[in-house]
Every structure is written in structure tokens, then in C-alpha cells.
Amino acid sequence: TIYSILFIVFIILLIVTAFITVALTYFQLAAEDHEWWWRSFLCGGSTGLFIYAYCLYYYYARSDMSGFMQTSFFFGYMACICYGFFLMLGTVGFRASLFFVRHIYRSIKCE
């Protein structure tokens, strides 16, 4: 059914967000920049900004909406939804990076 396909795509989105954020955190740590916390959150959450940019494209190129009420409702609700995606995916990216950083620094042997 459509809901099972959407759920699988949602799980893939979470996995890809986690892996990309971990890779970007690794590159940042390899460059000896150890202030990775907020950058990992923003890297994960940037998908929400992309979704909002696509909403702008969709509104002006594809939809037939016009008028103040339709415009304000569309962009208002989409801003709330995209903000939710930003927070959700930013949290996934941060938690994945936190797990990765704790794992790699736990395996360092100092003698």
C-alpha cells in the first residue's frame, strides 16, 4: 500500500541524513575543527530548507493558487511543516554524529 511505501522512504530519509551528517562531521574533525555540534544539526536540518525552497518553486510554477488567503495559508502551513522537518532531521543528524564521535574517541588508546 501507499503508506508502507511512504514509511520505507521515510526510513531511508532518516538513514541517509544520519550517514551524510556523520560523513560531514568526519571531514570537519579531520580538519581539526572540533566544534561540530551546531554544524551537525544544521547539516541534518538543511533538508527542511530545501523542502521550503521547493514549495516556492511549486507555488509559482505548478500551482494555480492566487489571492492573499491561499498564499498565506500555503506558505504558513508549509513553513510549519518544513520547520518540523528541520528540527526532526537536525536531531537525527546530531544524534548520529554524537554516537559517531563518542565511538571513535572511545576507541583511542592513550599510553
Coordinates of N, CA and C in Angstrom, one line a residue:
T1 N 0.8 -1.2 0.0 CA 0.0 0.0 0.0 C 0.9 1.2 0.0
I2 N 0.2 2.4 -0.2 CA 1.0 3.6 -0.3 C 1.6 4.0 1.1
Y3 N 1.0 3.7 2.2 CA 1.5 4.0 3.5 C 2.8 3.2 3.8
S4 N 2.9 2.0 3.4 CA 4.1 1.2 3.6 C 5.2 1.7 2.8
I5 N 4.9 2.2 1.5 CA 6.0 2.7 0.7 C 6.5 4.1 1.3
L6 N 5.5 4.9 1.7 CA 5.9 6.2 2.4 C 6.8 5.9 3.6
F7 N 6.4 4.9 4.4 CA 7.2 4.6 5.6 C 8.6 4.2 5.3
I8 N 8.7 3.3 4.2 CA 10.1 2.9 3.8 C 10.9 4.1 3.3
V9 N 10.3 4.9 2.6 CA 11.0 6.1 2.1 C 11.4 7.0 3.3
F10 N 10.5 7.1 4.3 CA 10.9 7.9 5.5 C 12.1 7.3 6.2
I11 N 12.1 6.0 6.3 CA 13.2 5.4 7.0 C 14.5 5.6 6.2
I12 N 14.4 5.5 4.9 CA 15.6 5.8 4.0 C 16.1 7.2 4.2
L13 N 15.1 8.1 4.3 CA 15.5 9.5 4.5 C 16.3 9.7 5.8
L14 N 15.8 9.1 6.9 CA 16.5 9.1 8.2 C 17.9 8.5 8.1
I15 N 18.0 7.4 7.4 CA 19.3 6.7 7.3 C 20.3 7.6 6.5
V16 N 19.8 8.1 5.4 CA 20.7 8.9 4.5 C 21.1 10.2 5.2
T17 N 20.2 10.8 6.0 CA 20.5 12.0 6.8 C 21.6 11.7 7.8
A18 N 21.4 10.6 8.5 CA 22.4 10.2 9.5 C 23.8 10.0 8.9
F19 N 23.8 9.2 7.8 CA 25.1 8.9 7.1 C 25.8 10.1 6.6
I20 N 25.1 11.0 5.9 CA 25.7 12.2 5.4 C 26.2 13.1 6.5
T21 N 25.4 13.3 7.5 CA 25.9 14.1 8.6 C 27.1 13.6 9.3
V22 N 27.2 12.2 9.5 CA 28.4 11.6 10.0 C 29.6 11.8 9.1
A23 N 29.4 11.7 7.8 CA 30.5 11.9 6.9 C 31.0 13.4 7.0
L24 N 30.1 14.3 7.0 CA 30.5 15.7 7.1 C 31.1 16.0 8.4
T25 N 30.7 15.4 9.5 CA 31.3 15.6 10.8 C 32.7 15.0 10.8
Y26 N 32.9 13.8 10.1 CA 34.2 13.2 10.0 C 35.2 14.2 9.3
F27 N 34.7 14.8 8.2 CA 35.6 15.7 7.4 C 35.9 16.9 8.3
Q28 N 35.0 17.4 9.1 CA 35.3 18.5 9.9 C 36.3 18.1 11.0
L29 N 36.1 17.0 11.6 CA 37.1 16.5 12.6 C 38.5 16.2 12.0
A30 N 38.5 15.8 10.8 CA 39.8 15.5 10.1 C 40.5 16.8 9.8
A31 N 39.8 17.9 9.7 CA 40.4 19.2 9.5 C 40.7 19.9 10.8
E32 N 40.6 19.1 11.9 CA 40.9 19.6 13.3 C 40.0 20.7 13.8
D33 N 38.8 20.7 13.3 CA 37.8 21.6 13.8 C 36.8 20.9 14.7
H34 N 37.0 21.0 16.0 CA 36.2 20.2 16.9 C 34.9 20.8 17.4
E35 N 34.5 21.9 16.8 CA 33.2 22.5 17.1 C 32.1 22.0 16.1
W36 N 31.7 20.8 16.3 CA 30.9 20.1 15.3 C 29.4 20.1 15.7
W37 N 29.0 20.5 16.9 CA 27.7 20.3 17.4 C 26.6 21.0 16.6
W38 N 26.7 22.3 16.5 CA 25.7 23.0 15.7 C 25.7 22.7 14.2
R39 N 26.9 22.5 13.7 CA 27.1 22.2 12.3 C 26.4 20.9 11.9
S40 N 26.5 19.9 12.8 CA 25.9 18.6 12.5 C 24.3 18.8 12.6
F41 N 23.8 19.6 13.5 CA 22.4 19.9 13.5 C 21.9 20.6 12.2
L42 N 22.7 21.6 11.8 CA 22.3 22.4 10.6 C 22.5 21.5 9.3
C43 N 23.5 20.7 9.3 CA 23.6 19.8 8.1 C 22.5 18.8 8.0
G44 N 22.0 18.3 9.1 CA 20.9 17.4 9.0 C 19.6 18.1 8.7
G45 N 19.4 19.3 9.3 CA 18.2 20.0 9.1 C 18.1 20.8 7.8
S46 N 19.2 20.9 7.1 CA 19.1 21.7 5.8 C 18.1 21.1 4.8
T47 N 17.8 19.9 5.0 CA 16.7 19.3 4.1 C 15.4 20.0 4.2
G48 N 15.1 20.5 5.4 CA 13.9 21.3 5.6 C 13.9 22.6 4.8
L49 N 15.1 23.2 4.7 CA 15.2 24.4 3.9 C 15.0 24.1 2.4
F50 N 15.6 22.9 2.0 CA 15.4 22.5 0.6 C 13.9 22.3 0.3
I51 N 13.2 21.7 1.2 CA 11.8 21.4 1.0 C 11.0 22.7 0.9
Y52 N 11.4 23.7 1.7 CA 10.7 25.0 1.6 C 11.0 25.7 0.3
A53 N 12.3 25.6 -0.2 CA 12.6 26.2 -1.5 C 11.8 25.5 -2.6
Y54 N 11.6 24.2 -2.5 CA 10.8 23.5 -3.5 C 9.3 24.0 -3.4
C55 N 8.9 24.3 -2.2 CA 7.5 24.8 -2.1 C 7.4 26.2 -2.8
L56 N 8.4 27.0 -2.8 CA 8.4 28.2 -3.5 C 8.3 28.0 -5.0
Y57 N 9.1 27.0 -5.5 CA 9.0 26.7 -6.9 C 7.7 26.1 -7.3
Y58 N 7.1 25.2 -6.4 CA 5.8 24.6 -6.7 C 4.7 25.7 -6.8
Y59 N 4.8 26.6 -5.8 CA 3.7 27.6 -5.8 C 3.7 28.5 -7.1
Y60 N 4.9 28.9 -7.5 CA 4.9 29.8 -8.6 C 4.9 29.1 -10.0
A61 N 5.4 27.9 -10.1 CA 5.5 27.2 -11.4 C 4.4 26.2 -11.7
R62 N 3.9 25.5 -10.6 CA 3.0 24.4 -10.8 C 1.5 24.6 -10.4
S63 N 1.4 25.4 -9.3 CA 0.0 25.5 -8.8 C -0.8 26.7 -9.4
D64 N -2.1 26.6 -9.3 CA -3.0 27.7 -9.8 C -3.5 28.5 -8.6
M65 N -2.8 28.5 -7.5 CA -3.3 29.3 -6.4 C -3.1 30.8 -6.6
S66 N -4.0 31.6 -6.1 CA -3.8 33.0 -6.2 C -4.6 33.6 -5.0
G67 N -4.3 34.9 -4.7 CA -5.0 35.5 -3.6 C -4.2 35.5 -2.3
F68 N -4.6 36.4 -1.5 CA -3.8 36.5 -0.2 C -4.0 35.4 0.7
M69 N -5.3 34.9 0.8 CA -5.6 33.8 1.8 C -4.9 32.5 1.4
Q70 N -5.0 32.1 0.1 CA -4.4 30.9 -0.3 C -2.9 31.0 -0.2
T71 N -2.3 32.1 -0.5 CA -0.9 32.3 -0.4 C -0.4 32.2 1.0
S72 N -1.1 32.9 1.9 CA -0.7 32.9 3.3 C -0.9 31.6 4.0
F73 N -2.0 30.9 3.7 CA -2.2 29.5 4.2 C -1.2 28.6 3.7
F74 N -0.9 28.6 2.4 CA 0.1 27.7 1.8 C 1.4 27.9 2.4
F75 N 1.9 29.1 2.4 CA 3.3 29.3 2.9 C 3.3 29.2 4.4
G76 N 2.3 29.5 5.1 CA 2.3 29.4 6.6 C 2.3 28.0 7.0
Y77 N 1.5 27.1 6.4 CA 1.5 25.7 6.8 C 2.7 25.0 6.3
M78 N 3.2 25.4 5.2 CA 4.5 24.8 4.7 C 5.7 25.2 5.5
A79 N 5.6 26.4 6.1 CA 6.7 26.9 7.0 C 6.7 26.0 8.2
C80 N 5.5 25.8 8.8 CA 5.4 24.9 10.0 C 5.9 23.5 9.7
I81 N 5.5 22.9 8.6 CA 5.9 21.6 8.2 C 7.4 21.5 8.0
C82 N 7.9 22.5 7.3 CA 9.4 22.5 7.0 C 10.2 22.7 8.2
Y83 N 9.7 23.5 9.1 CA 10.4 23.7 10.4 C 10.4 22.4 11.2
G84 N 9.3 21.7 11.2 CA 9.2 20.4 11.8 C 10.2 19.4 11.2
F85 N 10.3 19.4 9.9 CA 11.4 18.6 9.2 C 12.8 19.0 9.6
F86 N 13.0 20.3 9.7 CA 14.3 20.9 10.1 C 14.7 20.4 11.4
L87 N 13.8 20.5 12.4 CA 14.0 20.0 13.8 C 14.2 18.5 13.8
M88 N 13.4 17.7 13.1 CA 13.5 16.3 13.2 C 14.8 15.8 12.6
L89 N 15.1 16.2 11.4 CA 16.3 15.8 10.7 C 17.5 16.3 11.3
G90 N 17.5 17.5 11.9 CA 18.6 18.1 12.6 C 18.9 17.3 13.8
T91 N 17.9 16.8 14.5 CA 18.1 16.0 15.7 C 18.7 14.6 15.3
V92 N 18.2 14.1 14.2 CA 18.7 12.8 13.7 C 20.2 12.9 13.4
G93 N 20.5 14.0 12.7 CA 21.9 14.3 12.3 C 22.8 14.5 13.5
F94 N 22.3 15.2 14.5 CA 23.1 15.5 15.7 C 23.3 14.2 16.5
R95 N 22.3 13.4 16.7 CA 22.4 12.2 17.5 C 23.3 11.2 16.8
A96 N 23.2 11.1 15.4 CA 24.1 10.2 14.7 C 25.6 10.7 14.8
S97 N 25.8 12.0 14.7 CA 27.2 12.5 14.9 C 27.7 12.3 16.3
L98 N 26.8 12.5 17.3 CA 27.2 12.3 18.7 C 27.6 10.8 18.9
F99 N 26.8 9.9 18.4 CA 27.1 8.5 18.5 C 28.5 8.2 17.8
F100 N 28.7 8.7 16.6 CA 29.9 8.5 15.9 C 31.1 9.1 16.7
V101 N 31.0 10.3 17.1 CA 32.2 10.9 17.8 C 32.5 10.2 19.1
R102 N 31.5 9.8 19.9 CA 31.7 9.0 21.1 C 32.4 7.7 20.8
H103 N 32.0 7.1 19.7 CA 32.5 5.8 19.3 C 34.0 5.9 18.9
I104 N 34.3 6.9 18.1 CA 35.7 7.0 17.6 C 36.6 7.4 18.7
Y105 N 36.2 8.3 19.6 CA 37.0 8.8 20.7 C 37.1 7.8 21.8
R106 N 36.2 6.9 21.9 CA 36.2 5.8 22.9 C 37.3 4.8 22.5
S107 N 37.5 4.6 21.2 CA 38.4 3.6 20.8 C 39.9 4.0 20.7
I108 N 40.2 5.3 21.1 CA 41.5 5.8 21.1 C 42.2 5.3 22.4
K109 N 43.4 4.7 22.1 CA 44.2 4.2 23.3 C 45.3 5.2 23.6
C110 N 45.3 5.8 24.7 CA 46.4 6.7 25.1 C 47.3 6.0 26.1
E111 N 48.6 5.8 25.7 CA 49.5 5.1 26.6 C 50.7 5.9 26.8

